[in-house]
Amino acid sequence: MPVLNERAYLEHAVASVLAQELQGPSELVLALGPSTDGTTELARRLADEDDRIRLVENPAAHIPVGLNAAIRASRHPTIVRVDAHSELAPGYAQRALATLERTGAANVGGVMRADGRTPFQRAVARAYNSPIGLGGGAYHGTTHEGEAESAYLGVMRRSVLEQVGLFDESIRRGEDWELNLRIRQAGHKVWLDPQLSVTYWPRESWWRLARQFRATGAWRGELVRRYGRSNGLRFFAPPALVLNVALAVIVGILQLARVLTGVASVVASIIYLPLIAYAVLVAAMALRPGGGRTPRERLWTLAVLPTMHLAWGFGFIAGVLRGARDTVDASRLGTRNTPLP
């Protein structure tokens, strides 16, 4: 479990891991980044209270670096990736191990079920759980079991991880997708079992959400630069929306300036149609049953979806054009644009 500034979530995440019932020995390795909110002190207290918890340092504060440090420090043949912003359902590890054995897969994952504690967070969770929000990735709500492109978190065979070279530490976001690509290219299976469930707690504010999605989009753009069409078509929808908005703004300015008039103006107005359709889709999601329990939650849904799509799309375009470079997910770090204090 890589950990950075997760004091509000760490204890619940750790408890959900330690509550898993397993027949054999187990351990929980926490890779501690340079937190500034008391997370490290909390982690040390938890480790003092339970000898199954082990701590390793992750001074770089990057997820794949922390994951690799934890994997190298671990002592067992199966690696269960967990996240400090998530909670495992009861029986998760036991079923995942059984599915790993039953299918012969190298990596088994389940369904990410987002949830929220505030109106904003619940609106983000609904977007996560909807095909409209995150583009219909299999682990966001499918009921079909079978081979998959990637796996959320993942329960992995150590031997396969060592064969393919662990996580790529040059990738800051999307490292799980890239690892699963190498696993599949090496001839192994990645398997989705929808009976496996993990609760995920999204970011707590609009600004943090936007920063998270911009960074994630930038690294997807970087992965497109590296791997091209190995990336699914759904990843290209948000940048297409951004380009559509940009073109609509240009057309609108030209129309207001009377540069575009007559038939040319009418033809150019076609650019608005996809945006109108998108606005209707977002409104329908906010107004439909389940779009929110209160008017405030429904209003947040109207804001959350465009924020996710546009921030991700802007990041993606930048990532494709110039690479992700030193882009980091600073959404847990206040106003700093670096994970280091």
Coordinates of C-alpha atoms in Angstrom, one line a residue:
M1 CA 0.0 0.0 0.0
P2 CA 1.6 3.3 -1.1
V3 CA 0.7 6.0 1.4
L4 CA 1.0 9.8 1.1
N5 CA -1.1 12.3 3.2
E6 CA -3.9 9.9 3.9
R7 CA -4.5 10.4 7.6
A8 CA -8.3 10.6 7.1
Y9 CA -8.5 7.3 5.3
L10 CA -5.5 5.2 6.3
E11 CA -6.8 3.6 9.5
H12 CA -10.0 2.4 7.7
A13 CA -8.0 1.1 4.7
V14 CA -5.6 -0.8 7.0
A15 CA -8.5 -2.3 9.0
S16 CA -10.1 -3.6 5.9
V17 CA -6.9 -5.4 5.0
L18 CA -6.1 -6.9 8.4
A19 CA -9.8 -8.1 8.6
Q20 CA -9.3 -10.4 5.6
E21 CA -9.5 -14.1 6.5
L22 CA -6.7 -16.1 5.0
Q23 CA -5.5 -19.6 5.7
G24 CA -1.8 -18.9 5.3
P25 CA 0.5 -16.2 6.6
S26 CA 0.1 -12.6 5.4
E27 CA 1.6 -9.2 5.9
L28 CA 0.8 -5.6 5.0
V29 CA 3.7 -3.5 3.7
L30 CA 3.1 0.3 3.8
A31 CA 5.4 2.4 1.5
L32 CA 5.5 5.7 3.3
G33 CA 5.9 8.9 1.3
P34 CA 6.9 12.2 2.9
S35 CA 3.5 13.0 4.4
T36 CA 2.9 16.3 6.1
D37 CA -0.5 15.6 7.7
G38 CA 0.5 13.1 10.4
T39 CA 0.0 10.0 8.2
T40 CA 3.5 8.7 8.9
E41 CA 3.0 8.9 12.7
L42 CA -0.3 7.1 12.4
A43 CA 1.2 4.4 10.2
R44 CA 4.0 3.9 12.8
R45 CA 1.4 3.6 15.6
L46 CA -0.6 1.0 13.6
A47 CA 2.6 -1.0 13.0
D48 CA 3.4 -0.9 16.7
E49 CA -0.1 -2.3 17.4
D50 CA 0.0 -5.2 14.8
D51 CA 3.2 -7.1 13.9
R52 CA 1.7 -8.0 10.5
I53 CA 2.3 -4.4 9.4
R54 CA 5.7 -3.5 8.0
L55 CA 7.0 -0.1 6.9
V56 CA 9.3 0.9 4.0
E57 CA 10.3 4.4 2.9
N58 CA 9.2 6.0 -0.4
P59 CA 11.0 9.3 -0.3
A60 CA 10.3 9.9 -4.0
A61 CA 6.6 9.8 -3.2
H62 CA 5.7 8.3 -6.5
I63 CA 3.2 5.4 -6.6
P64 CA 5.2 2.9 -8.7
V65 CA 8.4 3.5 -6.7
G66 CA 6.5 2.9 -3.5
L67 CA 4.8 -0.2 -4.9
N68 CA 8.2 -1.7 -6.1
A69 CA 9.8 -0.9 -2.7
A70 CA 6.9 -2.7 -0.9
I71 CA 7.0 -5.7 -3.3
R72 CA 10.8 -6.1 -2.8
A73 CA 10.4 -5.9 0.9
S74 CA 7.5 -8.5 1.0
R75 CA 8.1 -12.2 1.7
H76 CA 5.2 -14.1 0.1
P77 CA 4.5 -15.5 -3.4
T78 CA 1.3 -13.6 -4.0
I79 CA 1.1 -9.8 -4.1
V80 CA -2.2 -8.0 -3.2
R81 CA -2.1 -4.4 -4.2
V82 CA -4.2 -2.2 -2.0
D83 CA -4.7 1.6 -1.8
A84 CA -4.9 3.9 1.2
H85 CA -8.0 5.6 -0.4
S86 CA -9.8 2.3 -0.7
E87 CA -11.4 -0.4 1.5
L88 CA -11.5 -4.1 0.7
A89 CA -14.8 -5.9 1.0
P90 CA -14.9 -8.8 3.4
G91 CA -13.6 -12.0 1.8
Y92 CA -11.9 -10.1 -1.0
A93 CA -8.4 -11.6 -0.6
Q94 CA -9.7 -15.2 -0.1
R95 CA -11.9 -15.1 -3.2
A96 CA -9.1 -13.4 -5.2
L97 CA -6.7 -16.1 -4.3
A98 CA -9.2 -18.8 -5.3
T99 CA -9.9 -17.0 -8.6
L100 CA -6.2 -16.8 -9.2
E101 CA -5.9 -20.5 -8.7
R102 CA -9.0 -21.4 -10.7
T103 CA -8.2 -19.4 -13.8
G104 CA -4.4 -19.7 -13.9
A105 CA -4.3 -15.9 -14.4
A106 CA -1.3 -13.8 -13.5
N107 CA -3.3 -10.9 -12.1
V108 CA -6.9 -10.9 -10.8
G109 CA -8.9 -7.7 -10.1
G110 CA -12.4 -6.8 -9.2
V111 CA -14.9 -3.9 -9.4
M112 CA -14.1 -0.4 -8.0
R113 CA -17.3 0.9 -6.3
A114 CA -16.8 4.6 -5.5
D115 CA -18.6 6.0 -2.5
G116 CA -18.8 9.4 -0.8
R117 CA -19.3 11.0 2.6
T118 CA -20.2 14.6 1.5
P119 CA -22.5 15.8 -1.3
F120 CA -19.6 16.6 -3.5
Q121 CA -17.8 13.3 -2.9
R122 CA -21.0 11.4 -3.6
A123 CA -21.5 13.3 -6.9
V124 CA -18.0 12.3 -7.9
A125 CA -18.7 8.7 -6.8
R126 CA -21.7 8.5 -9.1
A127 CA -19.6 9.8 -12.0
Y128 CA -17.0 7.1 -11.3
N129 CA -19.6 4.4 -11.2
S130 CA -21.3 5.5 -14.4
P131 CA -20.1 4.6 -17.9
I132 CA -20.5 8.2 -18.8
G133 CA -18.1 9.4 -16.1
L134 CA -15.0 7.2 -16.8
G135 CA -15.8 5.8 -20.2
G136 CA -17.1 2.4 -19.4
G137 CA -13.8 0.6 -18.2
A138 CA -14.7 -2.9 -17.2
Y139 CA -13.8 -2.6 -13.6
H140 CA -16.1 0.3 -13.1
G141 CA -19.2 -1.9 -13.0
T142 CA -19.3 -4.9 -15.3
T143 CA -21.0 -8.1 -14.3
H144 CA -19.1 -10.2 -16.8
E145 CA -16.2 -12.4 -15.6
G146 CA -13.4 -13.0 -17.9
E147 CA -10.1 -11.8 -19.4
A148 CA -9.5 -8.1 -19.2
E149 CA -7.3 -5.3 -20.5
S150 CA -6.3 -4.2 -16.9
A151 CA -7.3 -4.8 -13.3
Y152 CA -8.1 -2.4 -10.5
L153 CA -5.5 -2.8 -7.8
G154 CA -4.8 -6.5 -8.6
V155 CA -3.9 -9.7 -6.9
M156 CA -0.7 -10.9 -8.7
R157 CA 1.7 -13.8 -8.9
R158 CA 5.1 -12.6 -7.6
S159 CA 6.9 -14.8 -10.2
V160 CA 5.2 -13.1 -13.1
L161 CA 5.9 -9.6 -11.6
E162 CA 9.6 -10.5 -11.4
Q163 CA 9.5 -11.9 -14.9
V164 CA 8.1 -8.7 -16.5
G165 CA 10.2 -6.4 -14.3
L166 CA 7.7 -5.0 -11.7
F167 CA 6.1 -1.5 -12.1
D168 CA 7.7 1.0 -14.5
E169 CA 9.0 3.7 -12.2
S170 CA 9.2 6.2 -15.0
I171 CA 5.4 6.3 -15.2
R172 CA 3.5 8.4 -12.6
R173 CA -0.1 7.6 -13.5
G174 CA -1.5 4.6 -15.4
E175 CA 1.3 2.4 -14.1
D176 CA -1.2 -0.4 -13.5
W177 CA -2.4 -0.4 -17.1
E178 CA 1.1 -0.4 -18.4
L179 CA 2.1 -3.3 -16.1
N180 CA -0.9 -5.3 -17.2
L181 CA 0.0 -4.6 -20.9
R182 CA 3.4 -6.2 -20.3
I183 CA 1.8 -9.1 -18.4
R184 CA -0.4 -9.8 -21.4
Q185 CA 2.4 -9.4 -23.9
A186 CA 4.4 -12.0 -22.0
G187 CA 1.6 -14.5 -22.6
H188 CA -0.2 -14.3 -19.3
K189 CA -3.9 -13.6 -18.5
V190 CA -5.3 -10.6 -16.6
W191 CA -8.7 -11.6 -15.2
L192 CA -11.7 -9.6 -14.0
D193 CA -13.9 -11.2 -11.3
P194 CA -16.9 -8.9 -10.7
Q195 CA -17.6 -10.6 -7.3
L196 CA -14.5 -8.9 -6.0
S197 CA -15.4 -5.4 -4.7
V198 CA -13.3 -2.5 -3.4
T199 CA -14.8 0.7 -2.0
Y200 CA -12.9 3.8 -3.3
W201 CA -13.2 7.3 -1.8
P202 CA -12.8 10.0 -4.4
R203 CA -11.2 13.4 -3.9
E204 CA -13.0 15.7 -1.5
S205 CA -13.0 19.0 -3.4
W206 CA -13.5 20.4 -6.9
W207 CA -9.9 21.7 -7.1
R208 CA -8.4 18.4 -6.0
L209 CA -10.5 16.5 -8.5
A210 CA -9.5 18.8 -11.4
R211 CA -5.8 18.4 -10.5
Q212 CA -6.1 14.6 -10.2
F213 CA -7.7 14.3 -13.6
R214 CA -5.4 16.7 -15.4
A215 CA -2.4 14.7 -14.2
T216 CA -4.1 11.4 -15.1
G217 CA -4.9 12.7 -18.5
A218 CA -1.3 13.9 -19.1
W219 CA 0.1 10.4 -18.3
R220 CA -2.5 8.7 -20.5
G221 CA -1.2 11.0 -23.3
E222 CA 2.3 9.9 -22.4
L223 CA 1.2 6.2 -22.7
V224 CA -0.3 7.0 -26.1
R225 CA 3.0 8.4 -27.2
R226 CA 4.7 5.2 -26.0
Y227 CA 2.2 2.5 -26.9
G228 CA -0.1 4.0 -29.6
R229 CA -3.2 2.0 -30.4
S230 CA -2.7 -0.4 -27.5
N231 CA -4.7 2.3 -25.7
G232 CA -8.5 1.8 -26.0
L233 CA -10.6 4.2 -28.1
R234 CA -12.5 5.4 -25.0
F235 CA -9.3 7.3 -23.9
F236 CA -9.7 9.7 -26.9
A237 CA -13.2 10.9 -26.0
P238 CA -12.3 13.6 -23.4
P239 CA -9.6 15.2 -25.7
A240 CA -12.2 15.2 -28.5
L241 CA -14.5 17.1 -26.2
V242 CA -11.8 19.6 -25.4
L243 CA -11.1 20.2 -29.1
N244 CA -14.8 20.5 -29.8
V245 CA -15.1 23.2 -27.1
A246 CA -12.1 25.1 -28.5
L247 CA -13.5 25.0 -32.1
A248 CA -17.0 26.1 -30.8
V249 CA -15.4 29.1 -29.0
I250 CA -13.5 30.1 -32.2
V251 CA -16.6 29.8 -34.3
G252 CA -18.6 31.8 -31.8
I253 CA -16.1 34.6 -31.8
L254 CA -16.0 34.7 -35.6
Q255 CA -19.8 34.8 -35.6
L256 CA -20.0 37.6 -33.1
A257 CA -17.4 39.6 -35.0
R258 CA -19.5 39.1 -38.2
V259 CA -16.6 37.3 -39.9
L260 CA -18.8 34.3 -40.4
T261 CA -22.2 35.1 -41.8
G262 CA -24.9 33.6 -44.0
V263 CA -24.5 30.1 -45.2
A264 CA -21.0 29.8 -43.8
S265 CA -22.2 30.7 -40.4
V266 CA -25.0 28.1 -40.5
V267 CA -22.6 25.4 -41.7
A268 CA -20.1 26.3 -39.0
S269 CA -22.8 26.1 -36.3
I270 CA -22.8 22.3 -36.7
I271 CA -19.9 22.4 -34.3
Y272 CA -22.3 23.2 -31.5
L273 CA -24.4 20.0 -32.0
P274 CA -22.0 17.6 -30.1
L275 CA -21.8 20.1 -27.2
I276 CA -25.6 20.4 -27.0
A277 CA -25.8 16.6 -27.0
Y278 CA -23.2 16.4 -24.3
A279 CA -25.0 19.0 -22.2
V280 CA -28.2 17.1 -22.5
L281 CA -26.4 13.9 -21.5
V282 CA -24.9 15.5 -18.4
A283 CA -28.2 17.0 -17.4
A284 CA -30.0 13.7 -17.9
M285 CA -27.5 12.0 -15.6
A286 CA -28.0 14.7 -12.9
L287 CA -31.8 14.6 -13.1
R288 CA -32.4 10.9 -13.4
P289 CA -33.2 8.7 -10.4
G290 CA -29.9 8.2 -8.6
G291 CA -28.5 11.4 -9.8
G292 CA -28.4 12.7 -6.3
R293 CA -30.4 12.6 -3.1
T294 CA -30.6 16.4 -2.7
P295 CA -30.7 19.4 -5.1
R296 CA -27.1 20.2 -4.0
E297 CA -25.9 16.8 -5.0
R298 CA -27.5 17.1 -8.4
L299 CA -25.9 20.5 -8.9
W300 CA -22.5 19.0 -8.0
T301 CA -23.1 16.2 -10.6
L302 CA -23.6 18.9 -13.2
A303 CA -20.2 20.4 -12.3
V304 CA -18.3 17.1 -11.7
L305 CA -18.8 15.4 -15.0
P306 CA -17.5 18.3 -17.2
T307 CA -14.6 18.9 -14.7
M308 CA -13.5 15.3 -15.0
H309 CA -13.8 15.2 -18.8
L310 CA -12.3 18.6 -19.6
A311 CA -9.4 18.4 -17.1
W312 CA -8.5 14.9 -18.3
G313 CA -8.8 16.0 -21.9
F314 CA -6.6 19.1 -21.4
G315 CA -4.0 16.9 -19.7
F316 CA -4.2 14.2 -22.4
I317 CA -3.6 16.7 -25.2
A318 CA -0.6 18.2 -23.3
G319 CA 0.7 14.7 -22.7
V320 CA 0.5 13.7 -26.3
L321 CA 2.1 16.9 -27.6
R322 CA 5.0 17.2 -25.2
G323 CA 4.9 14.2 -23.0
A324 CA 3.9 14.0 -19.3
R325 CA 7.5 14.9 -18.2
D326 CA 7.4 15.8 -14.5
T327 CA 3.6 16.0 -14.2
V328 CA 2.5 14.6 -10.8
D329 CA -0.9 14.1 -9.1
A330 CA -0.7 16.9 -6.6
S331 CA -4.4 16.6 -5.6
R332 CA -3.5 15.5 -2.1
L333 CA -0.8 18.1 -1.6
G334 CA -2.6 21.4 -1.1
T335 CA -1.2 24.2 -3.4
R336 CA 2.2 22.5 -4.0
N337 CA 3.0 21.0 -7.4
T338 CA 5.5 18.5 -6.0
P339 CA 5.0 15.5 -3.8
L340 CA 8.0 16.6 -1.6
P341 CA 7.5 18.8 1.4

